[in-house]
Tab-separated table of C-alpha atoms in Angstrom:
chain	number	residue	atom	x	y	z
A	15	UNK	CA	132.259	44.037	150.962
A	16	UNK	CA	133.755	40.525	149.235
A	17	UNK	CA	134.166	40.203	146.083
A	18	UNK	CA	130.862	38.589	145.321
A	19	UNK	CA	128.562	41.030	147.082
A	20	UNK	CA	126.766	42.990	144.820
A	21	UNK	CA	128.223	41.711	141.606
A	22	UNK	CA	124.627	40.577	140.370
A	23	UNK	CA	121.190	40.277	141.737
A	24	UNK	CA	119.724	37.388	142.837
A	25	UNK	CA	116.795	35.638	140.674
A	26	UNK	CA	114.237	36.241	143.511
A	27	UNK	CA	112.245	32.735	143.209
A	28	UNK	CA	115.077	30.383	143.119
A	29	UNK	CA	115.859	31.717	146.833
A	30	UNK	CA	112.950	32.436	148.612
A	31	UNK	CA	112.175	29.539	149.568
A	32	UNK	CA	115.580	28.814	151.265
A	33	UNK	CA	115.277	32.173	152.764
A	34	UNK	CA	111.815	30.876	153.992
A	35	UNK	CA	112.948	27.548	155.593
A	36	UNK	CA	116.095	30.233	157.537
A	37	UNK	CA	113.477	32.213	158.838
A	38	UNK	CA	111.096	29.277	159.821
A	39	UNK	CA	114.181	28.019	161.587
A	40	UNK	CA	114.929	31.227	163.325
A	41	UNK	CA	111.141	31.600	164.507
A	42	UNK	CA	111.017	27.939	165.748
A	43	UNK	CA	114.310	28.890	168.057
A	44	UNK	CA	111.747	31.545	169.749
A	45	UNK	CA	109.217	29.076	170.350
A	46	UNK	CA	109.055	26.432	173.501
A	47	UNK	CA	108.441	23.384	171.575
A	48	UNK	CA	108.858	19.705	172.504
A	49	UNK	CA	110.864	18.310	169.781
A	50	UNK	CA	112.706	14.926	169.980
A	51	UNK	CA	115.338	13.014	167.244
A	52	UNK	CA	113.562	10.836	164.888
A	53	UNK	CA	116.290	9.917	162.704
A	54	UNK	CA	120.115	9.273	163.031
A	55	UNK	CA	122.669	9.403	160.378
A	56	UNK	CA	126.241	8.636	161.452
A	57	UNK	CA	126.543	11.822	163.924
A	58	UNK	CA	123.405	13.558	162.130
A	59	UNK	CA	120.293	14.075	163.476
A	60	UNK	CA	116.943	15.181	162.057
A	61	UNK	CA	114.597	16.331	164.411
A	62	UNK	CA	110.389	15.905	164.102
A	63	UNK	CA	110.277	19.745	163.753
A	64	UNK	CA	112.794	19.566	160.682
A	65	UNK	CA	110.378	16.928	159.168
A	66	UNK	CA	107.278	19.109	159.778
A	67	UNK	CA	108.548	22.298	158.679
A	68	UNK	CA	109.386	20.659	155.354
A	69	UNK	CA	105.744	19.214	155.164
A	70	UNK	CA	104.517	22.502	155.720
A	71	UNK	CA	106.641	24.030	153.062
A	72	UNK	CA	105.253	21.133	150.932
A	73	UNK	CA	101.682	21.760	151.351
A	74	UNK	CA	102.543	25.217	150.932
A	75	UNK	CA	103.351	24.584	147.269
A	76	UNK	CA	99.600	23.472	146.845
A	77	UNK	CA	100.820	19.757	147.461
A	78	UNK	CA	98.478	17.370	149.014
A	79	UNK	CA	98.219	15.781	152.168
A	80	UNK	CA	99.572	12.073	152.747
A	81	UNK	CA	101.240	9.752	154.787
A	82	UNK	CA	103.289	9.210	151.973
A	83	UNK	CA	104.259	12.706	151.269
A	84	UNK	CA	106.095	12.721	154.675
A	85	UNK	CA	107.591	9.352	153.738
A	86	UNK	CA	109.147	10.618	151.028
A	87	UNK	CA	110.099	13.983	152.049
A	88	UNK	CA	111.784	11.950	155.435
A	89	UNK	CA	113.275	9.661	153.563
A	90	UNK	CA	115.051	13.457	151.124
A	91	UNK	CA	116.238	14.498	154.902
A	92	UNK	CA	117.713	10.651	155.403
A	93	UNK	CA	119.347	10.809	151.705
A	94	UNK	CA	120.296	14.658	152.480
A	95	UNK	CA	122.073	13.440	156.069
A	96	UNK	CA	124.023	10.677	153.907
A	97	UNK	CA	125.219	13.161	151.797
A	98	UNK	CA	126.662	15.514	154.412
A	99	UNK	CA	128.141	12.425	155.948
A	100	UNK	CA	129.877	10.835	152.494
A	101	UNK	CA	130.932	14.215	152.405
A	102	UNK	CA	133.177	13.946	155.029
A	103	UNK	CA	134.428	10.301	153.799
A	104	UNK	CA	134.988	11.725	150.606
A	105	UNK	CA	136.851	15.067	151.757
A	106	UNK	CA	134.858	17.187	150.206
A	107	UNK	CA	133.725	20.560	151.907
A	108	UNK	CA	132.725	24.051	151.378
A	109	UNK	CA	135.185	26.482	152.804
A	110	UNK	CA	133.955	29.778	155.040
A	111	UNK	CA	133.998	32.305	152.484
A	112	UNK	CA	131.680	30.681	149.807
A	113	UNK	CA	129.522	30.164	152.835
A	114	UNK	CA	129.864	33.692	154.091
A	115	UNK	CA	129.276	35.217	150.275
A	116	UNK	CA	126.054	33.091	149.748
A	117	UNK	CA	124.791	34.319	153.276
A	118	UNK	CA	125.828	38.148	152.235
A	119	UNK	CA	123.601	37.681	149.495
A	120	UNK	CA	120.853	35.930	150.726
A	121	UNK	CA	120.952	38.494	154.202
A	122	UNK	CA	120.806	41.095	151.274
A	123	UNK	CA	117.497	39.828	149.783
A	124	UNK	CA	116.011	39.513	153.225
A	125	UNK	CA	116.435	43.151	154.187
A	126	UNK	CA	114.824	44.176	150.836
A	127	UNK	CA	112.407	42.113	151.510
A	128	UNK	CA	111.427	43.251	155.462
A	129	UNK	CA	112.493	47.070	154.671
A	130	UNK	CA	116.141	47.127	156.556
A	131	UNK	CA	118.424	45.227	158.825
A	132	UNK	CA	116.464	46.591	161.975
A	133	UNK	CA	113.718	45.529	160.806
A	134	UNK	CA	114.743	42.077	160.381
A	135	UNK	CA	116.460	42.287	163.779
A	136	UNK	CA	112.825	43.814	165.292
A	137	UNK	CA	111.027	40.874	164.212
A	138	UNK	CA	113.206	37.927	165.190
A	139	UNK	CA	114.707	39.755	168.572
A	140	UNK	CA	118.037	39.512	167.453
A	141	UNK	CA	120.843	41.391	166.231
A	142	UNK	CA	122.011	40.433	162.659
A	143	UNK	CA	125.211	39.126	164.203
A	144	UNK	CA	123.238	35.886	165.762
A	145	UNK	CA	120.795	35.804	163.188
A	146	UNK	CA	123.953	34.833	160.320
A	147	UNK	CA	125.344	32.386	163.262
A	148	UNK	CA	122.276	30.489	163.461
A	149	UNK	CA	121.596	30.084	159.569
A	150	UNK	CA	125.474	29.783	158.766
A	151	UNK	CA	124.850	26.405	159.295
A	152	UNK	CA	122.060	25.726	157.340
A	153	UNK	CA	123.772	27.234	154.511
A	154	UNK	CA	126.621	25.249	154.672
A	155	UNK	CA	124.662	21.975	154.461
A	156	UNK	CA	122.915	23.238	152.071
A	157	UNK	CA	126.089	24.179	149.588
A	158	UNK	CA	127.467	20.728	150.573
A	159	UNK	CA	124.694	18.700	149.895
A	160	UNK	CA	124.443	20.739	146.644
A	161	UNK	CA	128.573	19.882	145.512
A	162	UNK	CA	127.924	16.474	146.535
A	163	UNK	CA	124.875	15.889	144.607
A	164	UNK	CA	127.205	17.371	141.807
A	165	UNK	CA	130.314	15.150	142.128
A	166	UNK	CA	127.614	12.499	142.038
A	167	UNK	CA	125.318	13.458	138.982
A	168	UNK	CA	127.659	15.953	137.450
A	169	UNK	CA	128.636	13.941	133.909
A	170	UNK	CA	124.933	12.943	133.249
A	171	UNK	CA	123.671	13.980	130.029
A	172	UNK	CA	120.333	13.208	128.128
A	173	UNK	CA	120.066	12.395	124.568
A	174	UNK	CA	117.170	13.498	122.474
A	175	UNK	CA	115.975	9.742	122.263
A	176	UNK	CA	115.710	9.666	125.795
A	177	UNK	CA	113.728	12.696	125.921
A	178	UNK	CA	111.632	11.902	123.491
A	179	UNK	CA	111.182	8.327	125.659
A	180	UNK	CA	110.674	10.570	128.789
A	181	UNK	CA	107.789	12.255	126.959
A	182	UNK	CA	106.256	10.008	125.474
A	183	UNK	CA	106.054	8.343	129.777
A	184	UNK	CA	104.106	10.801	130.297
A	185	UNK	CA	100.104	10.055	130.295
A	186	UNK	CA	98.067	12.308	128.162
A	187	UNK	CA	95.961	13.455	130.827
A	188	UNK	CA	98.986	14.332	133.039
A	189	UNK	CA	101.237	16.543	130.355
A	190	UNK	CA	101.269	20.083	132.280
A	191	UNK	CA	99.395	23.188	130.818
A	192	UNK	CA	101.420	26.607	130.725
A	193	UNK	CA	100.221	29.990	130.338
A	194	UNK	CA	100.928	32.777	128.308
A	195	UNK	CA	105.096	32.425	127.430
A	196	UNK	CA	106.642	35.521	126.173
A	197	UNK	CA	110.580	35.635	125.019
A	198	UNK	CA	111.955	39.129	125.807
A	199	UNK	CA	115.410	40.445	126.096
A	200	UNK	CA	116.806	43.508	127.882
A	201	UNK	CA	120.276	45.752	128.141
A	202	UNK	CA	120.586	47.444	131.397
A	203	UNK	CA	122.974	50.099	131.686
A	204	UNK	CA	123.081	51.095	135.256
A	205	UNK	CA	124.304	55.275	135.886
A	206	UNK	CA	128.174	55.339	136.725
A	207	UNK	CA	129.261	58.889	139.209
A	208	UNK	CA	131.126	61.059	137.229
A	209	UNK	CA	134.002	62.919	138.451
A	210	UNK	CA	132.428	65.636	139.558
A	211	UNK	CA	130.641	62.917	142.702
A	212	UNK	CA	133.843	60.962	142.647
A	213	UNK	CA	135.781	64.430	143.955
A	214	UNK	CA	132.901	65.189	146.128
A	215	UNK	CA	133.412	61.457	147.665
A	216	UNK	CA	137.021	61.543	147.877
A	217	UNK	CA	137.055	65.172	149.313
A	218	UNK	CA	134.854	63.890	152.588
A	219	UNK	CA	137.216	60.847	152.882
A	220	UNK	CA	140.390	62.935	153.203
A	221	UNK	CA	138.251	65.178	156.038
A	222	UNK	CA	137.526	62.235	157.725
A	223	UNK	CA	140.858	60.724	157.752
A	224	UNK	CA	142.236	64.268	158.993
A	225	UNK	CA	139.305	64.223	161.606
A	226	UNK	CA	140.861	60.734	162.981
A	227	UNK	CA	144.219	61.251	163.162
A	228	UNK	CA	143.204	64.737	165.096
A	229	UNK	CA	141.880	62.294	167.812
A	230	UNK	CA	138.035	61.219	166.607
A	231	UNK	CA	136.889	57.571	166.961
A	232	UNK	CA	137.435	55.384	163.872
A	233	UNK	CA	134.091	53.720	165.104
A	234	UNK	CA	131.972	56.798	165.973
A	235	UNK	CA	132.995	57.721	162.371
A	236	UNK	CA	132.100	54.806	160.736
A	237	UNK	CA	129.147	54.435	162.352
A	238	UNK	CA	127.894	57.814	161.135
A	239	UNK	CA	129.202	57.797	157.605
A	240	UNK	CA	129.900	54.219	156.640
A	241	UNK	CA	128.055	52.979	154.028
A	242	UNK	CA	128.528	49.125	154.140
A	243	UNK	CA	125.573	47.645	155.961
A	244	UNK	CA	127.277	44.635	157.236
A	245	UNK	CA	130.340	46.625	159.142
A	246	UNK	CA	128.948	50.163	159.351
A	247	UNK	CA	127.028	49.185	163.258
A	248	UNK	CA	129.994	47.683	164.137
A	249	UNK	CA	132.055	50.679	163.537
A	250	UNK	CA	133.441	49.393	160.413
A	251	UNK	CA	134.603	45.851	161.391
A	252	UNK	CA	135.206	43.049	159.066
A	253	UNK	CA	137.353	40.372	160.905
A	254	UNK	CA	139.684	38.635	159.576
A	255	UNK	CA	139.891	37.530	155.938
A	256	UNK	CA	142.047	35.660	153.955
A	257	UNK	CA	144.476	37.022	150.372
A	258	UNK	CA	141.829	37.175	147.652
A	259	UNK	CA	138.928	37.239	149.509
A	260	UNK	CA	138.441	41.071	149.294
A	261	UNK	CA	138.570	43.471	147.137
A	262	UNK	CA	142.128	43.655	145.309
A	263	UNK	CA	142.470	47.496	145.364
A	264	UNK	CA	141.340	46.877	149.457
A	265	UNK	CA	143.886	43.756	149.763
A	266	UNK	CA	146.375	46.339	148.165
A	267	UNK	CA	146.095	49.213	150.168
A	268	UNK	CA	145.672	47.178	153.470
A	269	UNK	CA	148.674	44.596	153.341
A	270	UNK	CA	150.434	47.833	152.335
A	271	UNK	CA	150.467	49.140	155.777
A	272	UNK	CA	151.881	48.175	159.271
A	273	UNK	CA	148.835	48.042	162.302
A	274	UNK	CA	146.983	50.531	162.882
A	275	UNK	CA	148.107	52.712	159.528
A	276	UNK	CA	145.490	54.625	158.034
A	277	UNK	CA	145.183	54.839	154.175
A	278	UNK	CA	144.212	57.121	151.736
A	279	UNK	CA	140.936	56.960	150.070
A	280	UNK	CA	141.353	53.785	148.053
A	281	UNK	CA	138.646	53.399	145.864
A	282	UNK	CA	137.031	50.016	144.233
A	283	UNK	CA	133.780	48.983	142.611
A	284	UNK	CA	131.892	49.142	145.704
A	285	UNK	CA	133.183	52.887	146.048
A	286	UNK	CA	135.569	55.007	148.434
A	287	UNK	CA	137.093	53.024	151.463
A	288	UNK	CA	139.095	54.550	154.475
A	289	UNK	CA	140.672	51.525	155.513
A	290	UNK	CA	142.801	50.895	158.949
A	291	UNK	CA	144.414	47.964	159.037
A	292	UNK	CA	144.411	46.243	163.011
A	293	UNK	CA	146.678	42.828	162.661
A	294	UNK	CA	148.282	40.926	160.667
A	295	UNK	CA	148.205	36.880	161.109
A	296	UNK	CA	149.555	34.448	158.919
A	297	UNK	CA	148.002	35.024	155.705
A	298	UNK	CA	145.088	36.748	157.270
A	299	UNK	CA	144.256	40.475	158.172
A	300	UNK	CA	142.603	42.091	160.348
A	301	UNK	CA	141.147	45.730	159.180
A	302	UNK	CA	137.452	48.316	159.565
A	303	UNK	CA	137.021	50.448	156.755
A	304	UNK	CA	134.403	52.913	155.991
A	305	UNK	CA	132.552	53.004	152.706
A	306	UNK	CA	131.066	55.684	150.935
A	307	UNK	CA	129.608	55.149	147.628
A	308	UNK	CA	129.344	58.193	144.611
A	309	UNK	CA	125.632	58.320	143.589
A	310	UNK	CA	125.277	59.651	140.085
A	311	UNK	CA	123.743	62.930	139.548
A	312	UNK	CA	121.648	64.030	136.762
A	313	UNK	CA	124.449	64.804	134.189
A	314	UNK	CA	125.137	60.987	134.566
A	315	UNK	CA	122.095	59.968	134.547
A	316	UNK	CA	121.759	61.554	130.972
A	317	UNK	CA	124.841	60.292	129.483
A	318	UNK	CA	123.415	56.722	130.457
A	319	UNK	CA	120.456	57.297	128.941
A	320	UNK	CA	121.959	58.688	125.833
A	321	UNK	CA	124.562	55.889	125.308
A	322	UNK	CA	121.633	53.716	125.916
A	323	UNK	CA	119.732	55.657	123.205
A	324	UNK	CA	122.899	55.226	120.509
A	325	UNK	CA	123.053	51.390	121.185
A	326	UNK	CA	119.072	51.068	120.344
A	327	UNK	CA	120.242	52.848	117.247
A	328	UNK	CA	123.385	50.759	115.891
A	329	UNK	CA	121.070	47.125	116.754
A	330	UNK	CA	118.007	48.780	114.583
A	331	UNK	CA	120.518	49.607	111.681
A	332	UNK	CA	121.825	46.337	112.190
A	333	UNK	CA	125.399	47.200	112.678
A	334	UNK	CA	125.084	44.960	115.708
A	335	UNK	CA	122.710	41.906	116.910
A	336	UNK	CA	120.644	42.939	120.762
A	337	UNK	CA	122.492	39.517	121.909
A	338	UNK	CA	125.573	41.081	121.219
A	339	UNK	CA	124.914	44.308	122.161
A	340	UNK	CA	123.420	42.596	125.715
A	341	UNK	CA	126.350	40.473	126.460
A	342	UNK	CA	129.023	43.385	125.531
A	343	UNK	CA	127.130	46.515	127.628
A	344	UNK	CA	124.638	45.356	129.712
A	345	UNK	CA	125.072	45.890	133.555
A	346	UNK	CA	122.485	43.018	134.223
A	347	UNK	CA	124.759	40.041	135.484
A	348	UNK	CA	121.604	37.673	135.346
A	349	UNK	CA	120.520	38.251	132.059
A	350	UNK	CA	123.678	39.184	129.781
A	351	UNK	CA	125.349	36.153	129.467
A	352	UNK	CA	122.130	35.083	127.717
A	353	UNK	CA	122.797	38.050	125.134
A	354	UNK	CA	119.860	39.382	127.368
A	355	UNK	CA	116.668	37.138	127.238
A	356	UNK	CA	115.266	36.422	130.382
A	357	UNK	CA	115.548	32.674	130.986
A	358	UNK	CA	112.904	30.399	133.033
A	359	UNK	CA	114.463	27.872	135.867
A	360	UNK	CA	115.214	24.690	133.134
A	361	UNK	CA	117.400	27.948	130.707
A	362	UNK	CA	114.891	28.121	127.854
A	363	UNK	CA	115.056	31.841	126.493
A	364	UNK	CA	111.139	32.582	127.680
A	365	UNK	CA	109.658	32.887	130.743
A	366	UNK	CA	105.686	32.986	131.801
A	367	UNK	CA	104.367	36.280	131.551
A	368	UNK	CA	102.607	36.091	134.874
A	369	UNK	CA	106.139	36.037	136.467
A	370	UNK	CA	107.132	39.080	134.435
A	371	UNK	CA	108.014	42.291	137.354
A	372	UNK	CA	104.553	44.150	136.456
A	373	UNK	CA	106.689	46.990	134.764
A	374	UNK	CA	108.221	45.129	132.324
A	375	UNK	CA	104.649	42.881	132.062
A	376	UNK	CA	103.106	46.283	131.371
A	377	UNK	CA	105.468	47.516	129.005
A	378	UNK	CA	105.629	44.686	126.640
A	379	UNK	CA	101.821	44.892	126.397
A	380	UNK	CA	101.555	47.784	124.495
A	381	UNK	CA	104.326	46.725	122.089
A	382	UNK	CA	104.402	44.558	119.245
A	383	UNK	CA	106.230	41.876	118.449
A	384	UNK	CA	109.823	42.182	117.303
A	385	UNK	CA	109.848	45.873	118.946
A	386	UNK	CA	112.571	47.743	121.068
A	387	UNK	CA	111.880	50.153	123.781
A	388	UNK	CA	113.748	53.316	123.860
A	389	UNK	CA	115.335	53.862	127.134
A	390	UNK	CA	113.562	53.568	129.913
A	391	UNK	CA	114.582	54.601	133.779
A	392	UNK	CA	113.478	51.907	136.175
A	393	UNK	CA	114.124	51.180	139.805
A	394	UNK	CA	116.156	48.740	141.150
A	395	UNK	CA	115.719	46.337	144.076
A	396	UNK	CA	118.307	48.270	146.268
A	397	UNK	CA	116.539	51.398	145.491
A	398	UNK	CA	118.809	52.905	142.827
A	399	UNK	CA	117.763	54.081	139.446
A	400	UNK	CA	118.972	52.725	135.608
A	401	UNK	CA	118.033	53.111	132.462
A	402	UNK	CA	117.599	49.903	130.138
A	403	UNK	CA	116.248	49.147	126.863
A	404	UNK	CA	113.229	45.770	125.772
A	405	UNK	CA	113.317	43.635	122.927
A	406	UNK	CA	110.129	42.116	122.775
A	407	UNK	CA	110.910	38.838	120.380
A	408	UNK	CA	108.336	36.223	120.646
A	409	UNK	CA	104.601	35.506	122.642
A	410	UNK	CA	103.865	31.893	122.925
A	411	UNK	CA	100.005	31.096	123.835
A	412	UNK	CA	98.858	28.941	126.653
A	413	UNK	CA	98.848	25.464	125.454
A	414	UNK	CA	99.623	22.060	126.524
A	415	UNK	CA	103.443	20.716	126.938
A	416	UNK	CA	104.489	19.198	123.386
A	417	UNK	CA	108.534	18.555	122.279
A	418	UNK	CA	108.408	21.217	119.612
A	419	UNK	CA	107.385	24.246	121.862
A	420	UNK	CA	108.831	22.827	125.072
A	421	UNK	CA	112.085	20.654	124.370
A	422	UNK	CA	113.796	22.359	126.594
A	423	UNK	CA	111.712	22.172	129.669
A	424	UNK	CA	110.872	18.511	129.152
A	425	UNK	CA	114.616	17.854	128.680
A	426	UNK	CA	115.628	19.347	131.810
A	427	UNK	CA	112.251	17.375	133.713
A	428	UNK	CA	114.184	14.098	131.868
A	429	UNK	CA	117.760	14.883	133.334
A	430	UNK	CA	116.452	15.498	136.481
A	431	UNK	CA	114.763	12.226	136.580
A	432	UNK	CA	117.810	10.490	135.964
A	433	UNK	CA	119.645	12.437	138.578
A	434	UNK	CA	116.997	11.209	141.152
A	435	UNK	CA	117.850	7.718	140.060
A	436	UNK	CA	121.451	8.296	139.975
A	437	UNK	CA	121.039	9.486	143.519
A	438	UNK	CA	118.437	6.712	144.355
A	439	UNK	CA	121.258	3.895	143.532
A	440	UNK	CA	123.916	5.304	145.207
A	441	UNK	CA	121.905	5.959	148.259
A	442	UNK	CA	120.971	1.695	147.794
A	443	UNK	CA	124.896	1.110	147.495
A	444	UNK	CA	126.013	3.399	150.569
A	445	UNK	CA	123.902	3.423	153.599
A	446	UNK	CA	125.828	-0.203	153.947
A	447	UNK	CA	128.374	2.112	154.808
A	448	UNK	CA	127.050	4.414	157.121
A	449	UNK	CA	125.083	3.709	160.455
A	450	UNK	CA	120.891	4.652	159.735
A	451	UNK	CA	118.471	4.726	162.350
A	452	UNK	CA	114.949	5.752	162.319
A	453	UNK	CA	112.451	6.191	165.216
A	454	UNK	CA	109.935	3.130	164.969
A	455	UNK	CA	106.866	5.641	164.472
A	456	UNK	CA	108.299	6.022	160.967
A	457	UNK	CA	109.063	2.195	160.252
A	458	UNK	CA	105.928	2.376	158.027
A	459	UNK	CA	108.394	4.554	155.372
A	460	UNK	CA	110.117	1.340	155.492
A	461	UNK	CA	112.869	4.011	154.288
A	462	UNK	CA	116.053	1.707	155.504
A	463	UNK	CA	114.491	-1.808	153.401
């Protein structure tokens, strides 16, 4: 329902495995396990089972086996501990919402990923409700650790110098291989209800609101229509939330009213909302809403594809570039900004095929270089259909990392690198200023000398 939900979809790799470690977290809550504290950090503590489950995740990643592998990954939980505890010195925190939005999201991805909320709540034993309590936490250490890592690394830049240095570090025998690279672009244009489905929408609204003020339950209601998978089970509930937090149309129509008023159909991006507002406090409000969303029908569908079609046209008459035409009209939040291209995790404009979604991977391959798709329809993640058009622009073969191919990824390895030192010194210069104790069976990691 907030602002951020929906608004773009998530770039599946970059969160799995933090939806991984939740979930390994959740199942280890199930299990009886003797545990005990093996490290202390001003008023954090890292338990053994914290330590292993990040070992596992390690070796998971193909990494190998070591004593020193769980040195240093203990010693990343130590550093991580003083950096949720500088935090705190340093008055810097991540408020509620931004932790709330990121879990929306990442809740989101989860449910696509085990086929439903119920499902999730089938295999775990618990209702979705204690499930967000008991990674809320998680998260928000996380998204600290993250804005303190940033306050600390934030202005560090690398020249070219230093990346060619960085390079040139590098043994021979150790300078990575990649596979196949290809450097596509795509405009999505995603199927927007006419106002044919709008009406229809907005017609069952206004029944509904008749149907409650004729004496039906709000809940029952919501429960049966309600769209909005976080409320809908809980007959529409959203608790209290802050000005700007919400939807503006929502915050409108809701601050609008006195308690326990009953709008009209107010309608934002997310769709049609029947909103009753239940408090007022402060700055906050209290409300449950139900949501119902207008699907396209095939007459929309068609003037999509058809717009789509015209676009494809104007770019191969060059009246306009695909990067323009990408950041201008494509629905594709991830992708867009970068006039389109798909971007790997260091921002160059090409990714490895073998990471391609198998439609796209199978599309490109029977088009040539420099080529555009017409339209085609595709399926989303959240089970909706849109139509988008491919630029195929460039296929790099499998070679071995060199500066002229690969600048950009060996710049970004080089940057990091001098983040971990940046990180590495100030973790030499403050743990004189926070208490650090480890359990002796780690003294070997010699991590406080």
């Amino acid at each position: 329902m907030k602002k951020q939900n929906r608004q773009m979809r998530l770039r599946f790799i970059a969160i799995s495995a933090t939806i991984l470690f939740s979930l390994s977290s959740l199942a280890q809550t199930n299990e009886v396990a003797i545990d005990k504290i093996i490290a202390k950090v001003d008023d954090y503590i890292i338990l053994k089972s914290e330590l292993e489950r990040s070992y596992l995740d390690f070796l998971s990643r193909g990494q190998m086996r070591g004593s020193n592998a769980k040195c240093q990954i203990l010693q990343q939980l130590v550093v991580n501990k003083m950096l949720m505890a500088q935090s705190e010195i340093d008055s810097i925190f991540v408020d509620d919402s931004e932790v709330n939005a990121s879990l929306d999201r990442r809740m989101s991805v989860m449910a696509q990923q085990f086929g439903g909320e119920a499902e999730i709540e089938r295999a775990y034993d618990k209702s979705i409700e204690q499930i967000r309590s008991e990674i809320f936490d998680n998260i928000k250490e996380q998204l600290t650790i993250q804005r303190m890592q940033s306050e600390l690394t934030s202005t560090l830049k690398v020249t070219p110098s230093e990346v060619k240095k960085f390079f040139k570090n590098i043994p021979q025998d150790s300078l990575p291989y990649f596979s196949t690279e290809v450097s596509i672009a795509q405009i999505v244009k995603e199927a927007d209800p006419g106002k044919t489905q709008k009406d229809k929408v907005r017609n069952l609204m206004l029944d509904l609101r008749s149907r409650i003020e004729n004496g039906e339950s709000f809940a029952a209601l919501a429960k049966q229509y309600s769209q909005d998978p976080g409320s809908a089970a809980n007959g529409g509930q959203l608790g209290f939330y802050g000005r700007g937090e919400l939807a503006p149309e929502y915050e409108a129509a809701a601050l609008s009213m006195k308690p326990d008023g009953l709008s009209m159909p107010v309608e934002t991006q997310f769709g049609f909302h029947l909103i009753q507002l239940q408090e007022k406090r402060g700055n906050t409000y209290k409300t449950r809403h139900i949501l119902i969303t207008p699907q396209p029908n095939q007459d929309d569908y068609v003037r999509t594809e058809n717009f789509l079609d015209s676009l494809r046209n104007l770019i191969l008459l060059d009246s306009m570039t695909f990067q323009s035409a990408a950041k201008e009209h494509s629905d594709d939040q991830l992708t867009s900004s970068a006039g389109g291209f798909f971007q790997d995790e260091t921002g160059a404009l090409r990714v490895s095929a073998e990471t391609l979604d198998p439609n796209i991977f199978f599309t490109i391959d029977t088009m040539k270089i420099g080529n555009i798709t017409k339209p085609i329809r595709f399926q989303k993640e959240d089970g909706s259909y849109a139509y988008r058009i491919i630029y195929y622009k460039n296929k790099i073969a499998p070679h071995q990392a060199n500066l002229k191919d690969d600048y950009q990824k060996i710049a970004s390895a080089a940057l990091a690198q001098k983040k971990n030192n940046k990180i590495s010194l100030w973790f030499d210069k403050a743990r004189g200023n926070v208490f650090i104790e480890i359990d002796p069976e780690y003294d070997y990691c010699n991590i406080t000398n």
